[in-house]
Short mmCIF file of C-alpha atoms in Angstrom, two decimals:
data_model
loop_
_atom_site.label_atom_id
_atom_site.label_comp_id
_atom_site.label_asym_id
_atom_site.label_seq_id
_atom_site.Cartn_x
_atom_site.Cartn_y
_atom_site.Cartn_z
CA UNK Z 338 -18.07 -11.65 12.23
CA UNK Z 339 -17.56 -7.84 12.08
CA UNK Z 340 -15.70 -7.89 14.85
CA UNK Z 341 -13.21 -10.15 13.05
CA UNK Z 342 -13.42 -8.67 9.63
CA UNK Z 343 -12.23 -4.99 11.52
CA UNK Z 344 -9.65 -6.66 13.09
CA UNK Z 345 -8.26 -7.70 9.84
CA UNK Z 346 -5.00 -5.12 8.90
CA UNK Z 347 -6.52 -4.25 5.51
CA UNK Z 348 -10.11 -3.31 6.93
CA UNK Z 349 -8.64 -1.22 10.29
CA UNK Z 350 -9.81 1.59 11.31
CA UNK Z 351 -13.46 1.62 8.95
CA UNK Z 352 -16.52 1.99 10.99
CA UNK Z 353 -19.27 -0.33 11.07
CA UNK Z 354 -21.30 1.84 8.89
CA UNK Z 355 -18.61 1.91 6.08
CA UNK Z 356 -18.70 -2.08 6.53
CA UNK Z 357 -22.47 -2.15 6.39
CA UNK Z 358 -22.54 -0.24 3.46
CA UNK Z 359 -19.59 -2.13 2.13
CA UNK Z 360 -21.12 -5.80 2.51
CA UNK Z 361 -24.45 -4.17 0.43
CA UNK Z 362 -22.61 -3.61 -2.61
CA UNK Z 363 -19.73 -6.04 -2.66
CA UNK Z 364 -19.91 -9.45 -2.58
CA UNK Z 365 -18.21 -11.84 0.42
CA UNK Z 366 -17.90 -15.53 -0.74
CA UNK Z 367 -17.98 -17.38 3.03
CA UNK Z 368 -16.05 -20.70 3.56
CA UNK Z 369 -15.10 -23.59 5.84
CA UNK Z 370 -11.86 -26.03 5.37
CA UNK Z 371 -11.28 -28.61 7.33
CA UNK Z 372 -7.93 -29.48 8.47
CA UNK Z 373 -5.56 -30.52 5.86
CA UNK Z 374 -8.04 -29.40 2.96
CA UNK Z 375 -5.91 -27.28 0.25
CA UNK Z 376 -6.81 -23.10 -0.32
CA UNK Z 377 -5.05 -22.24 -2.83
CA UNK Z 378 -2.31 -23.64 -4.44
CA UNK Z 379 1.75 -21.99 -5.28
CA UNK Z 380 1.48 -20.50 -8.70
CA UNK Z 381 -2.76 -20.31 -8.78
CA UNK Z 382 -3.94 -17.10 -10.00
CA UNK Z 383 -4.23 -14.34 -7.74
CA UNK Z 384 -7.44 -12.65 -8.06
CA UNK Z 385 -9.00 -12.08 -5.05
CA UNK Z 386 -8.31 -11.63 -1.35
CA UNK Z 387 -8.87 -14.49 0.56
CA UNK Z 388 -9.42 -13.44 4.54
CA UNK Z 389 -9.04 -16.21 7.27
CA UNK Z 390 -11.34 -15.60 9.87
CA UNK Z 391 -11.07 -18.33 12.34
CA UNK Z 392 -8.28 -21.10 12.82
CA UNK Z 393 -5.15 -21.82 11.28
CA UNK Z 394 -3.64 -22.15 8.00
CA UNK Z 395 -0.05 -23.87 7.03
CA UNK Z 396 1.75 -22.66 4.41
CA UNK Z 397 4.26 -24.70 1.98
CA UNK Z 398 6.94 -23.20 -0.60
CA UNK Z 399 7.81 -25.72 -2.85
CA UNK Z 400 11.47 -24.77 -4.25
CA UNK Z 401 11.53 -24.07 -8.21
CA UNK Z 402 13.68 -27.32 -8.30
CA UNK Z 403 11.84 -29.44 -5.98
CA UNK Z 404 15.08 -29.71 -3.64
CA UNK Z 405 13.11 -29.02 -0.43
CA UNK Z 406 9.75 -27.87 0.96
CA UNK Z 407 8.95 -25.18 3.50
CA UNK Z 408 6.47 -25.23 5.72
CA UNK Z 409 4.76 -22.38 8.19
CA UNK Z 410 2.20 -21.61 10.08
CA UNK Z 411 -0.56 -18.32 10.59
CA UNK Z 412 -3.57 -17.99 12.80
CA UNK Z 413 -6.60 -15.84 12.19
CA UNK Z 414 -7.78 -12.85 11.19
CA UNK Z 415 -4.75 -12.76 8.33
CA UNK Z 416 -5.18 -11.78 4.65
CA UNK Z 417 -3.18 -13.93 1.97
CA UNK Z 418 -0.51 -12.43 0.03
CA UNK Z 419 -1.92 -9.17 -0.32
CA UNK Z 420 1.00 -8.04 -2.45
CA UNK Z 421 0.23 -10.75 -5.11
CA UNK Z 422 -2.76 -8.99 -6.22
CA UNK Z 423 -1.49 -6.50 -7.92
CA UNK Z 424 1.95 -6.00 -9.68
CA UNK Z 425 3.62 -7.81 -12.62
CA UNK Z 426 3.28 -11.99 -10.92
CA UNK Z 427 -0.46 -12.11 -9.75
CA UNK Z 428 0.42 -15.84 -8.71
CA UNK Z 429 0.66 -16.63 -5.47
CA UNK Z 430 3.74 -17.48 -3.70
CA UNK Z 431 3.14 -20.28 -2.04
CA UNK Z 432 0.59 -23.15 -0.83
CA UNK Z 433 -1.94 -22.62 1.82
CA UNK Z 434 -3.55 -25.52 3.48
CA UNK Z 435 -6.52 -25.77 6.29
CA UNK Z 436 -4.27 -26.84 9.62
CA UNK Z 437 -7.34 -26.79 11.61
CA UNK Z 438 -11.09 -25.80 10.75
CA UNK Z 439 -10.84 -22.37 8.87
CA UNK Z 440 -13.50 -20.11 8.24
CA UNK Z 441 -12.90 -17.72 5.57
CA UNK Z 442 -14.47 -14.91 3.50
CA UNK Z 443 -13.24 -14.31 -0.43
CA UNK Z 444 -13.76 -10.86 -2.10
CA UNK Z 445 -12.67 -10.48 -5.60
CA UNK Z 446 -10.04 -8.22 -7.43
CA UNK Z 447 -13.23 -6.54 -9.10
CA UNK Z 448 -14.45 -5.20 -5.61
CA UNK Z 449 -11.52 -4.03 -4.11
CA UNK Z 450 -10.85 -2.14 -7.09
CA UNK Z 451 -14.49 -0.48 -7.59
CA UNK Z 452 -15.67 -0.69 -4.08
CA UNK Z 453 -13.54 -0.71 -1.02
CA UNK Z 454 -11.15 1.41 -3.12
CA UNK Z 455 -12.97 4.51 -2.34
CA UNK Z 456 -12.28 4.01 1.36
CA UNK Z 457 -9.12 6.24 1.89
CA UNK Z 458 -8.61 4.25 5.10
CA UNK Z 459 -8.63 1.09 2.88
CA UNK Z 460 -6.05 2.22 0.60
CA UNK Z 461 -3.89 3.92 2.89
CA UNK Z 462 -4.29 0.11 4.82
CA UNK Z 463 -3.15 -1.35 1.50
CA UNK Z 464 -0.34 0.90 0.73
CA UNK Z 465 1.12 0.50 4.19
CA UNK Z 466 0.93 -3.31 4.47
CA UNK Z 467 2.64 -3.92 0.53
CA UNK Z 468 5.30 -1.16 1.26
CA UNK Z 469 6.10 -2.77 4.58
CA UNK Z 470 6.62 -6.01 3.44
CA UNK Z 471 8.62 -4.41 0.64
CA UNK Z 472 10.85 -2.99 3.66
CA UNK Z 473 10.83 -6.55 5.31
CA UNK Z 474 12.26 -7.98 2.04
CA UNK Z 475 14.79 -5.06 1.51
CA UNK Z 476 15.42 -5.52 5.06
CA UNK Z 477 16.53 -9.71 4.63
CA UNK Z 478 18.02 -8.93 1.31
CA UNK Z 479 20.46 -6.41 3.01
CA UNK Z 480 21.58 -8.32 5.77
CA UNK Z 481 22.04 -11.67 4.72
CA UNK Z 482 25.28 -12.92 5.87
CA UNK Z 483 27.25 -15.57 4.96
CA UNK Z 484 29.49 -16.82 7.99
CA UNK Z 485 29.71 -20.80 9.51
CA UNK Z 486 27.94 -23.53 8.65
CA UNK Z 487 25.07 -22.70 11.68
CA UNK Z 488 24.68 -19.09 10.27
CA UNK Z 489 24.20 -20.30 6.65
CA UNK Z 490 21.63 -22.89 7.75
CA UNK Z 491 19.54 -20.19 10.00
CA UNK Z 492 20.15 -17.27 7.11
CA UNK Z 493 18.40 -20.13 4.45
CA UNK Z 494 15.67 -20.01 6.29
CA UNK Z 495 15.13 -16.53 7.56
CA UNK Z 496 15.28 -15.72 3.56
CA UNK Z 497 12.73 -17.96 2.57
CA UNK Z 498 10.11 -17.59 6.12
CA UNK Z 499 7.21 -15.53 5.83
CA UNK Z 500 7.18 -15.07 9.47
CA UNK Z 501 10.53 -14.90 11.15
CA UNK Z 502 9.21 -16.23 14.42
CA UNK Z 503 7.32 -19.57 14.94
CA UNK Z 504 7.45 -23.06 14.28
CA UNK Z 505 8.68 -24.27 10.79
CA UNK Z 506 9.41 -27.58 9.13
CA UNK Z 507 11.91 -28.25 6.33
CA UNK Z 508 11.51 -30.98 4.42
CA UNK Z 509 15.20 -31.23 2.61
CA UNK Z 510 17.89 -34.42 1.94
CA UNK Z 511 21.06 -33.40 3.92
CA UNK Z 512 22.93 -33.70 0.35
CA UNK Z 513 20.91 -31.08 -1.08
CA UNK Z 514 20.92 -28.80 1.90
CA UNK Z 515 24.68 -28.71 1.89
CA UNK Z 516 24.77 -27.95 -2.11
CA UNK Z 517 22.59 -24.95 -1.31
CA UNK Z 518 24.68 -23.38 1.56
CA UNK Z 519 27.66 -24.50 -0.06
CA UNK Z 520 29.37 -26.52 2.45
CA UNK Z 521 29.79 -30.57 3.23
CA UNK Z 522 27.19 -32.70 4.33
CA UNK Z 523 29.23 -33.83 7.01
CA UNK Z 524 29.12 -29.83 8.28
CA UNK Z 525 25.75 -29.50 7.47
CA UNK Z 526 24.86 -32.92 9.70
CA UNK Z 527 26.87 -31.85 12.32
CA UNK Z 528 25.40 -28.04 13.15
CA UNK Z 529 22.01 -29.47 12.96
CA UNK Z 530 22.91 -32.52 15.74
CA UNK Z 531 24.50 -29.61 17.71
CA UNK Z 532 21.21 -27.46 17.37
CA UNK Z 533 19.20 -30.43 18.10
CA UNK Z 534 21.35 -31.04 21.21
CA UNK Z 535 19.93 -27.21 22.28
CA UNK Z 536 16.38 -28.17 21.44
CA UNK Z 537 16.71 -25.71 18.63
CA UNK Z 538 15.48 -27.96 16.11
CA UNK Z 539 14.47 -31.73 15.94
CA UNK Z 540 15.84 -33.71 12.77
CA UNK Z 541 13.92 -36.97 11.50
CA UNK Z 542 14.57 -38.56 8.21
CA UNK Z 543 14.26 -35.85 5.42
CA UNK Z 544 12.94 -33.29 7.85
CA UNK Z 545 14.15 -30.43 9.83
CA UNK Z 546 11.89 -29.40 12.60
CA UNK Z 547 12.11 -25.69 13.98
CA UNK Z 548 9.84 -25.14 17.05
CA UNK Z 549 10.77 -21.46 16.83
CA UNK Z 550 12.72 -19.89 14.25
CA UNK Z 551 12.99 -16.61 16.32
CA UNK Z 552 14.36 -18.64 19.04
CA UNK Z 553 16.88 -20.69 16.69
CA UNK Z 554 17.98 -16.92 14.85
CA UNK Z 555 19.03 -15.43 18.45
CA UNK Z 556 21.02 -18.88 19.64
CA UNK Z 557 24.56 -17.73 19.43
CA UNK Z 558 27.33 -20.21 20.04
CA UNK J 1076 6.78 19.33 -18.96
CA UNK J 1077 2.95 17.91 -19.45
CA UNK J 1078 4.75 14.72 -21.48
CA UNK J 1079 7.03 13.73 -19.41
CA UNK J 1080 4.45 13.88 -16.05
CA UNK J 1081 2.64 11.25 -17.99
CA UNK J 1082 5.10 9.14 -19.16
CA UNK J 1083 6.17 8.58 -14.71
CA UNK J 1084 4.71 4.75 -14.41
CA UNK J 1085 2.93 6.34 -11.31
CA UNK J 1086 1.16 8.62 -13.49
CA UNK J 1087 0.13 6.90 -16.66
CA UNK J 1088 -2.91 6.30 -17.91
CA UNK J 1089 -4.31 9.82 -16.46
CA UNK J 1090 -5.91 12.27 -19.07
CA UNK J 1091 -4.21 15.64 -19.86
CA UNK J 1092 -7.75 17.44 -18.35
CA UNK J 1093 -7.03 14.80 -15.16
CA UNK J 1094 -2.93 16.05 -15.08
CA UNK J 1095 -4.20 19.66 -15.52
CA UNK J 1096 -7.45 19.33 -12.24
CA UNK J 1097 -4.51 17.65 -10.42
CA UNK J 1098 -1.89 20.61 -11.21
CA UNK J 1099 -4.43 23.32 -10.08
CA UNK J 1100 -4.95 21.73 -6.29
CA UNK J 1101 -1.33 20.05 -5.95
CA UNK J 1102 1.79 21.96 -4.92
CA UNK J 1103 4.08 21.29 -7.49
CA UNK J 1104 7.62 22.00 -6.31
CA UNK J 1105 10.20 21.97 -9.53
CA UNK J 1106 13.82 21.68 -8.78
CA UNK J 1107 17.39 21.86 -10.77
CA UNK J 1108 20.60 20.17 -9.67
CA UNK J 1109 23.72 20.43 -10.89
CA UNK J 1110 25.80 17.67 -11.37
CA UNK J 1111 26.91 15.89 -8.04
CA UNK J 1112 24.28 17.73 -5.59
CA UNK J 1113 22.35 15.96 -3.28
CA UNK J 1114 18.69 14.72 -3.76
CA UNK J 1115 18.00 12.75 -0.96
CA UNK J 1116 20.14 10.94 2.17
CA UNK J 1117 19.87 7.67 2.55
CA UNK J 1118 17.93 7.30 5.99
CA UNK J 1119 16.15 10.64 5.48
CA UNK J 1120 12.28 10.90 5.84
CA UNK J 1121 10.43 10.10 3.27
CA UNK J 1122 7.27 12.33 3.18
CA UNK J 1123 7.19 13.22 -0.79
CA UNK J 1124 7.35 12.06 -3.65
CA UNK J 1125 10.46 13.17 -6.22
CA UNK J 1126 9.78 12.71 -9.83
CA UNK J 1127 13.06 12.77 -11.88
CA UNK J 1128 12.22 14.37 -15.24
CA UNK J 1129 15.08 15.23 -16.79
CA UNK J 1130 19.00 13.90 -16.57
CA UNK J 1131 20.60 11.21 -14.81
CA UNK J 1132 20.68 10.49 -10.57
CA UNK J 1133 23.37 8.29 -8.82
CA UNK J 1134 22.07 6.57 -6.01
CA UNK J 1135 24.79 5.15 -3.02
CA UNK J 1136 23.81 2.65 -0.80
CA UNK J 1137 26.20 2.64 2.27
CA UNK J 1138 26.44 -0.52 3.83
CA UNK J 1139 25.30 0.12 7.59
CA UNK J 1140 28.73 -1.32 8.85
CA UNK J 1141 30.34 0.93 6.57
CA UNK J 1142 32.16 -1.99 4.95
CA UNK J 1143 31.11 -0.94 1.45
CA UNK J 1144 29.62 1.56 -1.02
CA UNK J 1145 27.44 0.53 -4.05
CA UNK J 1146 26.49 3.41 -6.78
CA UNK J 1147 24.45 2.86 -9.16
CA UNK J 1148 22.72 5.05 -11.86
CA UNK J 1149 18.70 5.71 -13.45
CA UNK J 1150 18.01 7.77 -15.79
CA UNK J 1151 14.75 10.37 -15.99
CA UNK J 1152 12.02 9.67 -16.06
CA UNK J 1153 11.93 8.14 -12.47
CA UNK J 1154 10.26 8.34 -9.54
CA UNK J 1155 12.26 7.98 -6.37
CA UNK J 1156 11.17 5.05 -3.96
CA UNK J 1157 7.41 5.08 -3.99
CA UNK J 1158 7.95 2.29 -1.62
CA UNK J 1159 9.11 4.12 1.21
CA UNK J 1160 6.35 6.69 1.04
CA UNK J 1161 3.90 4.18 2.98
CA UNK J 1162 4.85 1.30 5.71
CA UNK J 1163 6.39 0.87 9.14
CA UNK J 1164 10.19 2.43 7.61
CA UNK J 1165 9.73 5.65 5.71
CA UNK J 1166 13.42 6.24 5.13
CA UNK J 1167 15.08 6.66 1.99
CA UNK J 1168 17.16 3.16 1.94
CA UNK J 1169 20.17 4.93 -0.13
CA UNK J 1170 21.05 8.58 -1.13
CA UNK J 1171 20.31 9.91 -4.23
CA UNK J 1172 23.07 12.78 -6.17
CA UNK J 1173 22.09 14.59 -9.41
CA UNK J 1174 24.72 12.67 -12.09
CA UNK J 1175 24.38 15.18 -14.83
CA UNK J 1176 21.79 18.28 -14.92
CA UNK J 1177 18.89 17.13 -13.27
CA UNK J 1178 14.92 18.57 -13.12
CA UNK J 1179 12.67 17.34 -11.28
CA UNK J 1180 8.96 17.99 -9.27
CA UNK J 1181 8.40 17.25 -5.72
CA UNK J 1182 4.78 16.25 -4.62
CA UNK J 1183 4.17 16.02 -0.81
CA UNK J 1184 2.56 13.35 1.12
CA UNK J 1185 -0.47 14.51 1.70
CA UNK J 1186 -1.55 15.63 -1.41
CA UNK J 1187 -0.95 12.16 -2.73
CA UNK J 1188 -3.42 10.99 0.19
CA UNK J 1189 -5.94 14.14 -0.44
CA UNK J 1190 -5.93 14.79 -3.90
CA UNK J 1191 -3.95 11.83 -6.20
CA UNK J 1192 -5.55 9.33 -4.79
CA UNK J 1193 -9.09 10.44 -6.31
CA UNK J 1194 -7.72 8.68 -9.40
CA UNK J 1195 -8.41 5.04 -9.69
CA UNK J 1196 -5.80 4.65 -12.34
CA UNK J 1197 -3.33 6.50 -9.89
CA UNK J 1198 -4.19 3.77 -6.92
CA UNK J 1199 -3.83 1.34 -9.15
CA UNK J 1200 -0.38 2.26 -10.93
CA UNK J 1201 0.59 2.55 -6.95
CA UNK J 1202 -0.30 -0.53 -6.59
CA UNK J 1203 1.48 -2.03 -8.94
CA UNK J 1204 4.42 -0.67 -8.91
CA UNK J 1205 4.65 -1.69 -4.92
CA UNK J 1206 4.05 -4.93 -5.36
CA UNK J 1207 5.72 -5.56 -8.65
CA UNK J 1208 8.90 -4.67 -6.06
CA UNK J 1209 8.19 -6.57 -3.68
CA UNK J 1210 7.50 -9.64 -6.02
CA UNK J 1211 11.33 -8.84 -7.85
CA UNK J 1212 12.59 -8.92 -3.91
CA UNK J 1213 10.67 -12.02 -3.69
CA UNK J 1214 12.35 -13.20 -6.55
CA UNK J 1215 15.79 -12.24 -5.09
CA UNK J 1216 15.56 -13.73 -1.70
CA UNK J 1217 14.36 -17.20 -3.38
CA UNK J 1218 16.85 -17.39 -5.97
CA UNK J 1219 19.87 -16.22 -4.15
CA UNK J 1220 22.28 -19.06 -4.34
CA UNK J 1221 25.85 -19.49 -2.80
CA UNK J 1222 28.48 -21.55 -5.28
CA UNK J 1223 31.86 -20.74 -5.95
CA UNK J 1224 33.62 -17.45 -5.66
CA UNK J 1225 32.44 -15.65 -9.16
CA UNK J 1226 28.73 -16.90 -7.78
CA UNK J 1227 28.90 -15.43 -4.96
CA UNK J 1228 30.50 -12.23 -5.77
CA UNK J 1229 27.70 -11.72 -8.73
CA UNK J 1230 24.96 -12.74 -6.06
CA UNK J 1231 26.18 -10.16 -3.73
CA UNK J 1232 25.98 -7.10 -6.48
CA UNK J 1233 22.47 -9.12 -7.61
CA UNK J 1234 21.23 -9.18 -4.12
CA UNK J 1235 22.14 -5.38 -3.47
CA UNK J 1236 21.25 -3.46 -6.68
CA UNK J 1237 18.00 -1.73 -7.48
CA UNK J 1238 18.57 -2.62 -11.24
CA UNK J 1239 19.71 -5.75 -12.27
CA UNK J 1240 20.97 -4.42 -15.70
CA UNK J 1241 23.66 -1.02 -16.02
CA UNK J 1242 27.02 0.06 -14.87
CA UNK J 1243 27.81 -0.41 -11.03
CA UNK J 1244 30.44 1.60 -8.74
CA UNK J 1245 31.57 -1.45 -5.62
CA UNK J 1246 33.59 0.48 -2.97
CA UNK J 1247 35.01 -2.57 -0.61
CA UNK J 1248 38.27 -3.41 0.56
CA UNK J 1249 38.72 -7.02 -1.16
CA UNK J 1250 39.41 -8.17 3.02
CA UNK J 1251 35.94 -7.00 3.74
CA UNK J 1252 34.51 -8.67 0.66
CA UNK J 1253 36.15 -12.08 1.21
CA UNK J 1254 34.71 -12.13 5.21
CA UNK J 1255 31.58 -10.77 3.38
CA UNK J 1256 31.05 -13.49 0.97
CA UNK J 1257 32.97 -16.24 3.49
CA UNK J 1258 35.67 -16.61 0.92
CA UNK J 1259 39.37 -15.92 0.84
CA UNK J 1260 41.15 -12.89 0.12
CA UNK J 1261 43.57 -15.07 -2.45
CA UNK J 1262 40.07 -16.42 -4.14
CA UNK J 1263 38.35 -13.35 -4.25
CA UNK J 1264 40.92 -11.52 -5.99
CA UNK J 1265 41.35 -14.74 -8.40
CA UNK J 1266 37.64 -14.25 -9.15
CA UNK J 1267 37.98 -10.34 -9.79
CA UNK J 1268 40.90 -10.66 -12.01
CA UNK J 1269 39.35 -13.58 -14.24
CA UNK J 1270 36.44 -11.34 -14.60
CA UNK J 1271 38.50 -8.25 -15.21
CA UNK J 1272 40.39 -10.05 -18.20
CA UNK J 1273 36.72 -10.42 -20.01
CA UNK J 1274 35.74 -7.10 -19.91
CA UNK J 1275 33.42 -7.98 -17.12
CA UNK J 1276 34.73 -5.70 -14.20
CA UNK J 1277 37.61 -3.37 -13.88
CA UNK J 1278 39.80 -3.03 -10.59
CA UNK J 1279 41.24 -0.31 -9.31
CA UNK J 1280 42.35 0.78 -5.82
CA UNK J 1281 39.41 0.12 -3.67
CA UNK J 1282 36.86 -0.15 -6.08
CA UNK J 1283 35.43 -2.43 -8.63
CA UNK J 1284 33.68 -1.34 -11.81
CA UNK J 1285 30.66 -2.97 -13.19
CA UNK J 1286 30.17 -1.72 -16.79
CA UNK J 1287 26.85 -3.98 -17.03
CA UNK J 1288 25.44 -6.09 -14.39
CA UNK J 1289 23.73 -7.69 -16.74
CA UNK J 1290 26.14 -8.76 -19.11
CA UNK J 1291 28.42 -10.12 -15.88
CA UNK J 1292 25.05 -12.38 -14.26
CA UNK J 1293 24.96 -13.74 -17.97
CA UNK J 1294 28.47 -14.77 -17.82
CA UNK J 1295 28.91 -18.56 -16.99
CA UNK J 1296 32.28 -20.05 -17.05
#
């Protein structure tokens, strides 16, 4: 388990000592999931950091307007949301659901602010991890590109993935897809039957399959 | 001078004894610009931090295609991109000029790592202020939405600018911005002139003038 824990981005690069002494004072809340069992929910508080130890979890953004659903998919060791703990919306961002047995370990807010605060390795850790996903975002928001009908569909979902590699599912009508990227349904049908002709994606009745978005972002006609 | 230190969001909530045990170990480097000298290049290292205390800066994203120019302007008290201090890309994402007289102090990186980050209430105002970013890029990237030529021209400025309120300098040639919003050149200049008759914009040669990007995201046909 320490192994793990160490492994975890936040906690790299503290000895086993400063763990020991960390796990005296502060207080780890262990837990298992099993698959399909919910861990916290798109718009619950954020108030603690919730580390995954062992399996993995699926994630699910469910847009403002209900139009579609995203779904992903992390393995172990992660953290969740980091960057939701602190700031102006402590709410997390999305859903995050056992996919297969998880083991996890919960610290709260209280902790990392009186505790594993005064490791400068730990907030150094933090600093870097929020600021680069801050450059990720920056990153997306300055190079989304409008273009064809195949570029809008793969720039909708680079902007809303987590993780810009990996399988994903979208769970959208084709109606509503096309209203979001702006073009016909009739477009819209026929770049995804062209993709799924590639094996870039597989489409089933209100669902968009992506075995691997990084593989679907580099397919150029 | 004392003041205006604590009124930086990075540095509120610190005592005047805590400002004055910081000021005796930190370099302090103070700095005057006249109007139109450069702070900062976009792309340079970032290895300080540069706390605007007096005046107005201009900051000038250059698209990396060189296809546009976006200025827009803060006022003191600032501090300039905390965000790219920490993380995987610490470059200055757009350059910084001095508008009017400007003062300001210069802390380096390692005395925010050594001797700033003794203060719990400076960790935490670090904190925040990184991940309240990231949560308004967040916020961005989920809400973008495509639509009809005045949409997507105000989502582009929206998308691009640090504020989302205050006048805005566009430097694009209206071809570029039609490929660059996958709209006509006819359209686009349709769109500009409409907006230009309310007050919203004004067009000149080359550029388009946002007095407030606030008042023009407000605007609904």
């Amino acid at each position: 388990m320490y192994d793990t824990l160490l492994e975890l981005p936040l906690l790299q690069g503290l000895g086993r000592t400063d763990l020991t002494a960390i796990l005296e004072k502060v207080k780890f809340h262990f837990d298992k999931y099993a698959p399909g069992s919910p861990i916290v929910g798109q718009g619950d508080k954020c108030d603690k950091l919730i580390f995954i130890l062992k399996g993995r979890i699926r994630s699910e953004l469910i847009d403002q307007k209900k139009r579609y659903t995203l779904d992903e998919f992390i393995n172990a060791p992660h953290v969740i949301e980091p960057y939701s703990l602190f700031g102006m919306t402590t709410n997390y961002t999305v859903s995050y659901y056992a996919d297969t047995e998880v083991s996890s370990v919960t610290i709260n807010k209280e902790y990392i602010l009186t505790e594993l605060s005064k490791y400068k390795i730990f907030q150094l850790n933090y600093l870097n991890i929020i600021s680069n996903y801050a450059q990720s975002l920056q990153h997306k928001l300055l190079n989304a590109h409008l273009g064809d009908t195949r570029e809008k569909i793969i720039n909708f979902l680079q902007m809303r993935c987590l993780n810009q590699s990996g399988e994903k599912y979208l769970h959208i009508r084709m109606e509503d897809f096309a209203i979001m990227i702006d073009d016909t349904r009739i477009n819209v049908s026929r770049a995804l039957n062209n993709l799924q002709d590639r094996g870039l994606v597989t489409l089933s009745r209100g669902e968009i399959y992506i075995p691997d978005l990084e593989k679907l972002s580099k397919y150029k006609l």
